[in-house]
Structures are given as C-alpha cells and as structure tokens.
Amino acid sequence: VDCMWGSWSACTVECGNGTRTRDISQAATNSGKDCTGPSTEICIITSCTATHLSALGATAKQNGDFPDQPVTLAIDGSPTIVTGQSIGSDTCAATINSTNPWLQIDLKAAYLVSRVRAIIFGSSGQNVNVHVGNSVTNNGLNNHICGIFPYNDSTRTRAIWRDVSCSPPVWGKYIVSQRIVTYRFLEVCEVTFNYELEIAILE
C-alpha cells in the first residue's frame, strides 16, 4: 500500500504570507511507495478583511457630532449584529442635521479597497454614496464613488450590514460616506472594508 498525504491545514494567517502543513494519513506498507513532497508550504492570502479600524490606527471625522454619538463609535470594532437585529443608537456615530452629511475615515495608509461594509441605522441608510481615494480635498468627497449603499425601506427601523463593491478595486487612504439629502443626519454604527494585497511571486 502506497503512502498517502492528508489534507493541507488552514493557512496560519488571515492576510499575507503564512504557512500550512499536512501529515501522512497512511504510511507505506508491504513495499509500497513512500510519500514525497513537503509537509509544510507557504500560503498567501491576498484578499483580506480589516475590522476594528481604530485598532489599526485609523481615525474618523464627520460634519458635526450629534450629542453622545461621537464619530469614534463608527470605527471602534462593535457592534457585531445579526442582519435585521435592532440595536441601540448609543453604539452608533451620528452627524448633526445638515445638507448632505458625511463621515470620513482616514486609514493612515493606502489600501487596494475591494469592498466597503457598514452598519447604518434605519432610514439614515438611504442614498449614501461611498467614496474611496487618496485625496483629502473637499473632505475626500472628490474621490472615486465605488457605489451607493443598498437601502430597503422595510428595514428603516433596524440596523443592517450594507455592502458596496469597488470593481475594480481602488487605491485609497480615505473612505467617505455621504448621505445625499436636503437636511437630515447620517448615523453609522460600524465600518469595515476588504482589500487586496499585491504580491509578486518569483518563479
């Protein structure tokens, strides 16, 4: 009976360069062939997710904090919610009422952003553009618009994850959400994003 390898383990990292291992699941017997090849190899995860942005060093600002709802609540790593579950507004950042309110996140480094996710509270999630780019001019609102957060009026009283894909991915240091509305607020509970690594593999 020939030797047989088991399956490869998961990569040791969730982003970047790591390793994975495998074990022999069946040793060779009765003059069977031995296993060949490595038991450890390099693995590369090129599609990554960034959560708890303040822990990564990111900062945020918005066009005026609503009382007791500072902008830092949008990047503090919580809450984690089940889709459609109601949450308290005291875990969310909120702007003052204004025309076209916005929230800007400074990632402190440029990432190749492929998707932006946000928990936006209730009807505040209507008509929200997502800008990604490296310019700080006009608070980052001159940067590329990846898309508009999807909105469903039946969820207006709840907080849900909303996703915008940047296709193709966009290099950006700033992520800015802006609600296009005559005179209202923008209430954002949490923001995360996905990014791609550019890794050169030498033959």
PDB file of N, CA and C in Angstrom, residues 16-118:
ATOM      1  N   GLY A  16      -1.924  37.938   4.013  1.00  0.00           N
ATOM      2  CA  GLY A  16      -0.493  37.990   3.746  1.00  0.00           C
ATOM      3  C   GLY A  16       0.147  36.614   3.634  1.00  0.00           C
ATOM      4  N   ASN A  17       1.445  36.526   3.983  1.00  0.00           N
ATOM      5  CA  ASN A  17       2.210  35.293   3.844  1.00  0.00           C
ATOM      6  C   ASN A  17       2.152  34.462   5.118  1.00  0.00           C
ATOM      7  N   GLY A  18       1.853  33.186   4.968  1.00  0.00           N
ATOM      8  CA  GLY A  18       1.841  32.266   6.102  1.00  0.00           C
ATOM      9  C   GLY A  18       2.300  30.900   5.657  1.00  0.00           C
ATOM     10  N   THR A  19       2.014  29.902   6.456  1.00  0.00           N
ATOM     11  CA  THR A  19       2.357  28.527   6.108  1.00  0.00           C
ATOM     12  C   THR A  19       1.162  27.619   6.387  1.00  0.00           C
ATOM     13  N   ARG A  20       1.193  26.464   5.741  1.00  0.00           N
ATOM     14  CA  ARG A  20       0.219  25.419   6.043  1.00  0.00           C
ATOM     15  C   ARG A  20       0.942  24.085   6.056  1.00  0.00           C
ATOM     16  N   THR A  21       0.386  23.125   6.740  1.00  0.00           N
ATOM     17  CA  THR A  21       1.051  21.839   6.922  1.00  0.00           C
ATOM     18  C   THR A  21       0.114  20.688   6.572  1.00  0.00           C
ATOM     19  N   ARG A  22       0.719  19.547   6.383  1.00  0.00           N
ATOM     20  CA  ARG A  22      -0.057  18.318   6.174  1.00  0.00           C
ATOM     21  C   ARG A  22       0.692  17.162   6.807  1.00  0.00           C
ATOM     22  N   ASP A  23      -0.048  16.141   7.175  1.00  0.00           N
ATOM     23  CA  ASP A  23       0.524  14.955   7.799  1.00  0.00           C
ATOM     24  C   ASP A  23       0.256  13.740   6.925  1.00  0.00           C
ATOM     25  N   ILE A  24       1.050  12.728   7.131  1.00  0.00           N
ATOM     26  CA  ILE A  24       0.825  11.467   6.422  1.00  0.00           C
ATOM     27  C   ILE A  24      -0.387  10.773   7.041  1.00  0.00           C
ATOM     28  N   SER A  25      -1.362  10.496   6.232  1.00  0.00           N
ATOM     29  CA  SER A  25      -2.575   9.850   6.737  1.00  0.00           C
ATOM     30  C   SER A  25      -2.474   8.323   6.677  1.00  0.00           C
ATOM     31  N   GLN A  26      -1.600   7.850   5.794  1.00  0.00           N
ATOM     32  CA  GLN A  26      -1.401   6.394   5.693  1.00  0.00           C
ATOM     33  C   GLN A  26       0.052   6.140   5.306  1.00  0.00           C
ATOM     34  N   ALA A  27       0.788   5.479   6.154  1.00  0.00           N
ATOM     35  CA  ALA A  27       2.179   5.156   5.857  1.00  0.00           C
ATOM     36  C   ALA A  27       2.258   4.015   4.843  1.00  0.00           C
ATOM     37  N   ALA A  28       3.359   3.975   4.117  1.00  0.00           N
ATOM     38  CA  ALA A  28       3.557   2.907   3.133  1.00  0.00           C
ATOM     39  C   ALA A  28       3.745   1.562   3.849  1.00  0.00           C
ATOM     40  N   THR A  29       3.147   0.545   3.303  1.00  0.00           N
ATOM     41  CA  THR A  29       3.301  -0.811   3.857  1.00  0.00           C
ATOM     42  C   THR A  29       3.535  -1.792   2.719  1.00  0.00           C
ATOM     43  N   ASN A  30       4.137  -2.916   3.074  1.00  0.00           N
ATOM     44  CA  ASN A  30       4.338  -4.012   2.105  1.00  0.00           C
ATOM     45  C   ASN A  30       5.000  -3.541   0.817  1.00  0.00           C
ATOM     46  N   SER A  31       6.123  -2.813   0.988  1.00  0.00           N
ATOM     47  CA  SER A  31       6.922  -2.339  -0.156  1.00  0.00           C
ATOM     48  C   SER A  31       6.210  -1.277  -0.989  1.00  0.00           C
ATOM     49  N   GLY A  32       5.206  -0.639  -0.398  1.00  0.00           N
ATOM     50  CA  GLY A  32       4.537   0.459  -1.114  1.00  0.00           C
ATOM     51  C   GLY A  32       5.437   1.679  -1.207  1.00  0.00           C
ATOM     52  N   LYS A  33       5.060   2.616  -2.044  1.00  0.00           N
ATOM     53  CA  LYS A  33       5.866   3.815  -2.255  1.00  0.00           C
ATOM     54  C   LYS A  33       5.730   4.780  -1.078  1.00  0.00           C
ATOM     55  N   ASP A  34       6.875   5.365  -0.684  1.00  0.00           N
ATOM     56  CA  ASP A  34       6.856   6.383   0.360  1.00  0.00           C
ATOM     57  C   ASP A  34       6.261   7.687  -0.169  1.00  0.00           C
ATOM     58  N   CYS A  35       5.766   8.511   0.751  1.00  0.00           N
ATOM     59  CA  CYS A  35       5.262   9.821   0.371  1.00  0.00           C
ATOM     60  C   CYS A  35       6.429  10.729  -0.023  1.00  0.00           C
ATOM     61  N   THR A  36       6.234  11.525  -1.015  1.00  0.00           N
ATOM     62  CA  THR A  36       7.227  12.506  -1.425  1.00  0.00           C
ATOM     63  C   THR A  36       6.614  13.906  -1.332  1.00  0.00           C
ATOM     64  N   GLY A  37       7.480  14.907  -1.347  1.00  0.00           N
ATOM     65  CA  GLY A  37       6.986  16.279  -1.263  1.00  0.00           C
ATOM     66  C   GLY A  37       7.042  16.798   0.156  1.00  0.00           C
ATOM     67  N   PRO A  38       6.829  18.095   0.325  1.00  0.00           N
ATOM     68  CA  PRO A  38       6.989  18.731   1.639  1.00  0.00           C
ATOM     69  C   PRO A  38       5.782  18.520   2.546  1.00  0.00           C
ATOM     70  N   SER A  39       6.040  18.613   3.837  1.00  0.00           N
ATOM     71  CA  SER A  39       4.944  18.578   4.811  1.00  0.00           C
ATOM     72  C   SER A  39       4.509  19.993   5.202  1.00  0.00           C
ATOM     73  N   THR A  40       5.301  21.003   4.773  1.00  0.00           N
ATOM     74  CA  THR A  40       4.986  22.408   5.031  1.00  0.00           C
ATOM     75  C   THR A  40       5.203  23.205   3.760  1.00  0.00           C
ATOM     76  N   GLU A  41       4.314  24.154   3.503  1.00  0.00           N
ATOM     77  CA  GLU A  41       4.494  25.032   2.352  1.00  0.00           C
ATOM     78  C   GLU A  41       3.979  26.427   2.670  1.00  0.00           C
ATOM     79  N   ILE A  42       4.426  27.390   1.877  1.00  0.00           N
ATOM     80  CA  ILE A  42       3.988  28.771   2.035  1.00  0.00           C
ATOM     81  C   ILE A  42       2.580  28.932   1.465  1.00  0.00           C
ATOM     82  N   CYS A  43       1.744  29.686   2.152  1.00  0.00           N
ATOM     83  CA  CYS A  43       0.420  30.040   1.624  1.00  0.00           C
ATOM     84  C   CYS A  43       0.306  31.565   1.633  1.00  0.00           C
ATOM     85  N   ILE A  44      -0.412  32.090   0.665  1.00  0.00           N
ATOM     86  CA  ILE A  44      -0.548  33.536   0.520  1.00  0.00           C
ATOM     87  C   ILE A  44      -2.028  33.889   0.438  1.00  0.00           C
ATOM     88  N   ILE A  45      -2.497  34.669   1.396  1.00  0.00           N
ATOM     89  CA  ILE A  45      -3.875  35.154   1.388  1.00  0.00           C
ATOM     90  C   ILE A  45      -3.855  36.580   0.851  1.00  0.00           C
ATOM     91  N   THR A  46      -4.414  36.775  -0.332  1.00  0.00           N
ATOM     92  CA  THR A  46      -4.340  38.094  -0.969  1.00  0.00           C
ATOM     93  C   THR A  46      -5.617  38.913  -0.812  1.00  0.00           C
ATOM     94  N   SER A  47      -6.713  38.279  -0.376  1.00  0.00           N
ATOM     95  CA  SER A  47      -7.962  39.006  -0.154  1.00  0.00           C
ATOM     96  C   SER A  47      -8.187  39.080   1.352  1.00  0.00           C
ATOM     97  N   CYS A  48      -8.124  40.285   1.898  1.00  0.00           N
ATOM     98  CA  CYS A  48      -8.090  40.469   3.344  1.00  0.00           C
ATOM     99  C   CYS A  48      -9.256  41.328   3.825  1.00  0.00           C
ATOM    100  N   THR A  49      -9.563  41.205   5.113  1.00  0.00           N
ATOM    101  CA  THR A  49     -10.629  41.984   5.728  1.00  0.00           C
ATOM    102  C   THR A  49     -10.066  42.787   6.891  1.00  0.00           C
ATOM    103  N   ALA A  50     -10.416  44.053   6.947  1.00  0.00           N
ATOM    104  CA  ALA A  50      -9.994  44.923   8.050  1.00  0.00           C
ATOM    105  C   ALA A  50     -11.207  45.257   8.907  1.00  0.00           C
ATOM    106  N   THR A  51     -11.146  44.917  10.199  1.00  0.00           N
ATOM    107  CA  THR A  51     -12.195  45.261  11.149  1.00  0.00           C
ATOM    108  C   THR A  51     -11.559  46.032  12.301  1.00  0.00           C
ATOM    109  N   HIS A  52     -12.394  46.594  13.167  1.00  0.00           N
ATOM    110  CA  HIS A  52     -11.915  47.389  14.304  1.00  0.00           C
ATOM    111  C   HIS A  52     -10.864  48.381  13.822  1.00  0.00           C
ATOM    112  N   LEU A  53     -11.299  49.327  13.015  1.00  0.00           N
ATOM    113  CA  LEU A  53     -10.378  50.215  12.319  1.00  0.00           C
ATOM    114  C   LEU A  53      -9.577  51.104  13.261  1.00  0.00           C
ATOM    115  N   SER A  54     -10.153  51.463  14.402  1.00  0.00           N
ATOM    116  CA  SER A  54      -9.390  52.303  15.328  1.00  0.00           C
ATOM    117  C   SER A  54      -8.186  51.547  15.875  1.00  0.00           C
ATOM    118  N   ALA A  55      -8.308  50.231  16.013  1.00  0.00           N
ATOM    119  CA  ALA A  55      -7.180  49.432  16.481  1.00  0.00           C
ATOM    120  C   ALA A  55      -6.070  49.382  15.432  1.00  0.00           C
ATOM    121  N   LEU A  56      -6.418  49.614  14.175  1.00  0.00           N
ATOM    122  CA  LEU A  56      -5.426  49.661  13.111  1.00  0.00           C
ATOM    123  C   LEU A  56      -4.776  51.034  13.014  1.00  0.00           C
ATOM    124  N   GLY A  57      -5.227  51.982  13.834  1.00  0.00           N
ATOM    125  CA  GLY A  57      -4.674  53.325  13.806  1.00  0.00           C
ATOM    126  C   GLY A  57      -5.493  54.320  13.019  1.00  0.00           C
ATOM    127  N   ALA A  58      -6.617  53.869  12.462  1.00  0.00           N
ATOM    128  CA  ALA A  58      -7.470  54.769  11.685  1.00  0.00           C
ATOM    129  C   ALA A  58      -8.130  55.807  12.581  1.00  0.00           C
ATOM    130  N   THR A  59      -8.437  56.944  12.005  1.00  0.00           N
ATOM    131  CA  THR A  59      -9.196  57.992  12.695  1.00  0.00           C
ATOM    132  C   THR A  59     -10.391  58.371  11.834  1.00  0.00           C
ATOM    133  N   ALA A  60     -11.319  59.090  12.424  1.00  0.00           N
ATOM    134  CA  ALA A  60     -12.525  59.461  11.677  1.00  0.00           C
ATOM    135  C   ALA A  60     -12.995  60.845  12.085  1.00  0.00           C
ATOM    136  N   LYS A  61     -13.724  61.469  11.183  1.00  0.00           N
ATOM    137  CA  LYS A  61     -14.373  62.732  11.486  1.00  0.00           C
ATOM    138  C   LYS A  61     -15.663  62.813  10.682  1.00  0.00           C
ATOM    139  N   GLN A  62     -16.575  63.656  11.145  1.00  0.00           N
ATOM    140  CA  GLN A  62     -17.824  63.869  10.434  1.00  0.00           C
ATOM    141  C   GLN A  62     -18.222  65.324  10.587  1.00  0.00           C
ATOM    142  N   ASN A  63     -19.223  65.735   9.823  1.00  0.00           N
ATOM    143  CA  ASN A  63     -19.578  67.164   9.839  1.00  0.00           C
ATOM    144  C   ASN A  63     -20.455  67.500  11.051  1.00  0.00           C
ATOM    145  N   GLY A  64     -19.855  67.329  12.230  1.00  0.00           N
ATOM    146  CA  GLY A  64     -20.548  67.664  13.464  1.00  0.00           C
ATOM    147  C   GLY A  64     -21.086  66.433  14.158  1.00  0.00           C
ATOM    148  N   ASP A  65     -20.733  66.250  15.452  1.00  0.00           N
ATOM    149  CA  ASP A  65     -21.212  65.110  16.228  1.00  0.00           C
ATOM    150  C   ASP A  65     -22.562  65.406  16.849  1.00  0.00           C
ATOM    151  N   PHE A  66     -23.495  64.467  16.670  1.00  0.00           N
ATOM    152  CA  PHE A  66     -24.757  64.530  17.395  1.00  0.00           C
ATOM    153  C   PHE A  66     -24.445  64.240  18.868  1.00  0.00           C
ATOM    154  N   PRO A  67     -25.158  64.862  19.814  1.00  0.00           N
ATOM    155  CA  PRO A  67     -24.859  64.648  21.236  1.00  0.00           C
ATOM    156  C   PRO A  67     -24.781  63.166  21.617  1.00  0.00           C
ATOM    157  N   ASP A  68     -23.698  62.788  22.289  1.00  0.00           N
ATOM    158  CA  ASP A  68     -23.473  61.431  22.794  1.00  0.00           C
ATOM    159  C   ASP A  68     -23.302  60.384  21.696  1.00  0.00           C
ATOM    160  N   GLN A  69     -23.095  60.818  20.455  1.00  0.00           N
ATOM    161  CA  GLN A  69     -22.862  59.871  19.361  1.00  0.00           C
ATOM    162  C   GLN A  69     -21.640  60.308  18.554  1.00  0.00           C
ATOM    163  N   PRO A  70     -20.435  60.284  19.190  1.00  0.00           N
ATOM    164  CA  PRO A  70     -19.229  60.751  18.512  1.00  0.00           C
ATOM    165  C   PRO A  70     -18.825  59.848  17.361  1.00  0.00           C
ATOM    166  N   VAL A  71     -18.042  60.396  16.458  1.00  0.00           N
ATOM    167  CA  VAL A  71     -17.653  59.674  15.249  1.00  0.00           C
ATOM    168  C   VAL A  71     -16.816  58.433  15.566  1.00  0.00           C
ATOM    169  N   THR A  72     -16.142  58.392  16.711  1.00  0.00           N
ATOM    170  CA  THR A  72     -15.315  57.229  17.061  1.00  0.00           C
ATOM    171  C   THR A  72     -16.123  55.943  17.170  1.00  0.00           C
ATOM    172  N   LEU A  73     -17.430  56.043  17.390  1.00  0.00           N
ATOM    173  CA  LEU A  73     -18.275  54.846  17.501  1.00  0.00           C
ATOM    174  C   LEU A  73     -18.395  54.100  16.184  1.00  0.00           C
ATOM    175  N   ALA A  74     -18.021  54.732  15.072  1.00  0.00           N
ATOM    176  CA  ALA A  74     -18.111  54.082  13.764  1.00  0.00           C
ATOM    177  C   ALA A  74     -16.918  53.190  13.466  1.00  0.00           C
ATOM    178  N   ILE A  75     -15.851  53.289  14.289  1.00  0.00           N
ATOM    179  CA  ILE A  75     -14.639  52.513  13.993  1.00  0.00           C
ATOM    180  C   ILE A  75     -14.095  51.809  15.237  1.00  0.00           C
ATOM    181  N   ASP A  76     -14.948  51.570  16.228  1.00  0.00           N
ATOM    182  CA  ASP A  76     -14.471  51.005  17.497  1.00  0.00           C
ATOM    183  C   ASP A  76     -14.539  49.489  17.578  1.00  0.00           C
ATOM    184  N   GLY A  77     -14.901  48.829  16.478  1.00  0.00           N
ATOM    185  CA  GLY A  77     -14.928  47.363  16.469  1.00  0.00           C
ATOM    186  C   GLY A  77     -16.196  46.738  16.978  1.00  0.00           C
ATOM    187  N   SER A  78     -17.216  47.516  17.268  1.00  0.00           N
ATOM    188  CA  SER A  78     -18.508  46.983  17.705  1.00  0.00           C
ATOM    189  C   SER A  78     -19.597  47.904  17.159  1.00  0.00           C
ATOM    190  N   PRO A  79     -20.829  47.486  17.053  1.00  0.00           N
ATOM    191  CA  PRO A  79     -21.318  46.184  17.492  1.00  0.00           C
ATOM    192  C   PRO A  79     -21.200  45.140  16.388  1.00  0.00           C
ATOM    193  N   THR A  80     -21.250  43.880  16.803  1.00  0.00           N
ATOM    194  CA  THR A  80     -21.432  42.792  15.859  1.00  0.00           C
ATOM    195  C   THR A  80     -22.906  42.417  15.929  1.00  0.00           C
ATOM    196  N   ILE A  81     -23.578  42.496  14.799  1.00  0.00           N
ATOM    197  CA  ILE A  81     -25.024  42.298  14.827  1.00  0.00           C
ATOM    198  C   ILE A  81     -25.440  41.194  13.872  1.00  0.00           C
ATOM    199  N   VAL A  82     -26.586  40.658  14.119  1.00  0.00           N
ATOM    200  CA  VAL A  82     -27.248  39.745  13.206  1.00  0.00           C
ATOM    201  C   VAL A  82     -28.081  40.596  12.258  1.00  0.00           C
ATOM    202  N   THR A  83     -28.049  40.262  10.977  1.00  0.00           N
ATOM    203  CA  THR A  83     -28.776  41.047   9.993  1.00  0.00           C
ATOM    204  C   THR A  83     -30.229  41.253  10.408  1.00  0.00           C
ATOM    205  N   GLY A  84     -30.660  42.505  10.419  1.00  0.00           N
ATOM    206  CA  GLY A  84     -32.033  42.827  10.756  1.00  0.00           C
ATOM    207  C   GLY A  84     -32.296  43.024  12.228  1.00  0.00           C
ATOM    208  N   GLN A  85     -31.294  42.790  13.066  1.00  0.00           N
ATOM    209  CA  GLN A  85     -31.485  42.929  14.507  1.00  0.00           C
ATOM    210  C   GLN A  85     -31.441  44.401  14.910  1.00  0.00           C
ATOM    211  N   SER A  86     -32.350  44.827  15.734  1.00  0.00           N
ATOM    212  CA  SER A  86     -32.343  46.200  16.212  1.00  0.00           C
ATOM    213  C   SER A  86     -31.214  46.389  17.223  1.00  0.00           C
ATOM    214  N   ILE A  87     -30.578  47.558  17.194  1.00  0.00           N
ATOM    215  CA  ILE A  87     -29.531  47.877  18.151  1.00  0.00           C
ATOM    216  C   ILE A  87     -29.762  49.280  18.674  1.00  0.00           C
ATOM    217  N   GLY A  88     -29.130  49.593  19.780  1.00  0.00           N
ATOM    218  CA  GLY A  88     -29.285  50.926  20.346  1.00  0.00           C
ATOM    219  C   GLY A  88     -28.474  51.952  19.591  1.00  0.00           C
ATOM    220  N   SER A  89     -29.027  53.136  19.429  1.00  0.00           N
ATOM    221  CA  SER A  89     -28.324  54.178  18.698  1.00  0.00           C
ATOM    222  C   SER A  89     -27.099  54.676  19.459  1.00  0.00           C
ATOM    223  N   ASP A  90     -26.991  54.341  20.754  1.00  0.00           N
ATOM    224  CA  ASP A  90     -25.845  54.801  21.530  1.00  0.00           C
ATOM    225  C   ASP A  90     -24.559  54.071  21.155  1.00  0.00           C
ATOM    226  N   THR A  91     -24.655  53.074  20.262  1.00  0.00           N
ATOM    227  CA  THR A  91     -23.456  52.404  19.749  1.00  0.00           C
ATOM    228  C   THR A  91     -23.077  52.915  18.367  1.00  0.00           C
ATOM    229  N   CYS A  92     -23.761  53.940  17.895  1.00  0.00           N
ATOM    230  CA  CYS A  92     -23.569  54.443  16.539  1.00  0.00           C
ATOM    231  C   CYS A  92     -23.094  55.894  16.547  1.00  0.00           C
ATOM    232  N   ALA A  93     -22.266  56.240  15.563  1.00  0.00           N
ATOM    233  CA  ALA A  93     -21.914  57.634  15.334  1.00  0.00           C
ATOM    234  C   ALA A  93     -23.049  58.311  14.574  1.00  0.00           C
ATOM    235  N   ALA A  94     -23.257  59.579  14.825  1.00  0.00           N
ATOM    236  CA  ALA A  94     -24.298  60.309  14.097  1.00  0.00           C
ATOM    237  C   ALA A  94     -23.861  61.752  13.892  1.00  0.00           C
ATOM    238  N   THR A  95     -24.161  62.252  12.708  1.00  0.00           N
ATOM    239  CA  THR A  95     -23.880  63.656  12.414  1.00  0.00           C
ATOM    240  C   THR A  95     -25.023  64.522  12.931  1.00  0.00           C
ATOM    241  N   ILE A  96     -24.788  65.815  12.930  1.00  0.00           N
ATOM    242  CA  ILE A  96     -25.876  66.751  13.155  1.00  0.00           C
ATOM    243  C   ILE A  96     -26.728  66.813  11.894  1.00  0.00           C
ATOM    244  N   ASN A  97     -27.931  67.326  12.002  1.00  0.00           N
ATOM    245  CA  ASN A  97     -28.755  67.524  10.821  1.00  0.00           C
ATOM    246  C   ASN A  97     -28.096  68.564   9.914  1.00  0.00           C
ATOM    247  N   SER A  98     -27.979  68.225   8.643  1.00  0.00           N
ATOM    248  CA  SER A  98     -27.354  69.130   7.688  1.00  0.00           C
ATOM    249  C   SER A  98     -27.687  68.666   6.279  1.00  0.00           C
ATOM    250  N   THR A  99     -27.301  69.448   5.302  1.00  0.00           N
ATOM    251  CA  THR A  99     -27.470  69.050   3.908  1.00  0.00           C
ATOM    252  C   THR A  99     -26.295  68.174   3.503  1.00  0.00           C
ATOM    253  N   ASN A 100     -26.594  66.990   2.979  1.00  0.00           N
ATOM    254  CA  ASN A 100     -25.583  66.027   2.520  1.00  0.00           C
ATOM    255  C   ASN A 100     -24.529  65.724   3.591  1.00  0.00           C
ATOM    256  N   PRO A 101     -24.940  65.221   4.756  1.00  0.00           N
ATOM    257  CA  PRO A 101     -23.978  64.925   5.836  1.00  0.00           C
ATOM    258  C   PRO A 101     -22.997  63.829   5.416  1.00  0.00           C
ATOM    259  N   TRP A 102     -21.793  63.865   6.009  1.00  0.00           N
ATOM    260  CA  TRP A 102     -20.757  62.911   5.625  1.00  0.00           C
ATOM    261  C   TRP A 102     -19.960  62.436   6.839  1.00  0.00           C
ATOM    262  N   LEU A 103     -19.309  61.285   6.652  1.00  0.00           N
ATOM    263  CA  LEU A 103     -18.399  60.713   7.636  1.00  0.00           C
ATOM    264  C   LEU A 103     -17.165  60.241   6.890  1.00  0.00           C
ATOM    265  N   GLN A 104     -15.984  60.682   7.346  1.00  0.00           N
ATOM    266  CA  GLN A 104     -14.726  60.344   6.682  1.00  0.00           C
ATOM    267  C   GLN A 104     -13.842  59.496   7.592  1.00  0.00           C
ATOM    268  N   ILE A 105     -13.276  58.428   7.048  1.00  0.00           N
ATOM    269  CA  ILE A 105     -12.323  57.593   7.770  1.00  0.00           C
ATOM    270  C   ILE A 105     -10.957  57.726   7.108  1.00  0.00           C
ATOM    271  N   ASP A 106      -9.959  58.071   7.913  1.00  0.00           N
ATOM    272  CA  ASP A 106      -8.575  58.159   7.459  1.00  0.00           C
ATOM    273  C   ASP A 106      -7.863  56.881   7.892  1.00  0.00           C
ATOM    274  N   LEU A 107      -7.522  56.032   6.926  1.00  0.00           N
ATOM    275  CA  LEU A 107      -6.909  54.731   7.223  1.00  0.00           C
ATOM    276  C   LEU A 107      -5.423  54.841   7.555  1.00  0.00           C
ATOM    277  N   LYS A 108      -4.836  56.029   7.352  1.00  0.00           N
ATOM    278  CA  LYS A 108      -3.425  56.305   7.643  1.00  0.00           C
ATOM    279  C   LYS A 108      -2.456  55.628   6.680  1.00  0.00           C
ATOM    280  N   ALA A 109      -2.967  54.822   5.765  1.00  0.00           N
ATOM    281  CA  ALA A 109      -2.162  54.206   4.713  1.00  0.00           C
ATOM    282  C   ALA A 109      -3.101  53.857   3.567  1.00  0.00           C
ATOM    283  N   ALA A 110      -2.550  53.770   2.363  1.00  0.00           N
ATOM    284  CA  ALA A 110      -3.381  53.443   1.206  1.00  0.00           C
ATOM    285  C   ALA A 110      -3.559  51.930   1.083  1.00  0.00           C
ATOM    286  N   TYR A 111      -4.786  51.510   0.866  1.00  0.00           N
ATOM    287  CA  TYR A 111      -5.127  50.107   0.657  1.00  0.00           C
ATOM    288  C   TYR A 111      -5.789  49.953  -0.710  1.00  0.00           C
ATOM    289  N   LEU A 112      -5.686  48.761  -1.277  1.00  0.00           N
ATOM    290  CA  LEU A 112      -6.387  48.461  -2.516  1.00  0.00           C
ATOM    291  C   LEU A 112      -7.770  47.933  -2.132  1.00  0.00           C
ATOM    292  N   VAL A 113      -8.712  48.840  -1.973  1.00  0.00           N
ATOM    293  CA  VAL A 113     -10.019  48.535  -1.389  1.00  0.00           C
ATOM    294  C   VAL A 113     -10.922  47.859  -2.420  1.00  0.00           C
ATOM    295  N   SER A 114     -11.457  46.698  -2.051  1.00  0.00           N
ATOM    296  CA  SER A 114     -12.348  45.964  -2.956  1.00  0.00           C
ATOM    297  C   SER A 114     -13.799  45.980  -2.498  1.00  0.00           C
ATOM    298  N   ARG A 115     -14.019  46.223  -1.195  1.00  0.00           N
ATOM    299  CA  ARG A 115     -15.395  46.274  -0.690  1.00  0.00           C
ATOM    300  C   ARG A 115     -15.431  47.097   0.580  1.00  0.00           C
ATOM    301  N   VAL A 116     -16.501  47.862   0.745  1.00  0.00           N
ATOM    302  CA  VAL A 116     -16.740  48.609   1.977  1.00  0.00           C
ATOM    303  C   VAL A 116     -18.041  48.101   2.577  1.00  0.00           C
ATOM    304  N   ARG A 117     -18.031  47.811   3.891  1.00  0.00           N
ATOM    305  CA  ARG A 117     -19.227  47.356   4.598  1.00  0.00           C
ATOM    306  C   ARG A 117     -19.513  48.328   5.727  1.00  0.00           C
ATOM    307  N   ALA A 118     -20.772  48.572   5.964  1.00  0.00           N
ATOM    308  CA  ALA A 118     -21.132  49.457   7.067  1.00  0.00           C
ATOM    309  C   ALA A 118     -22.466  49.028   7.651  1.00  0.00           C
TER     310      ALA A 118
END
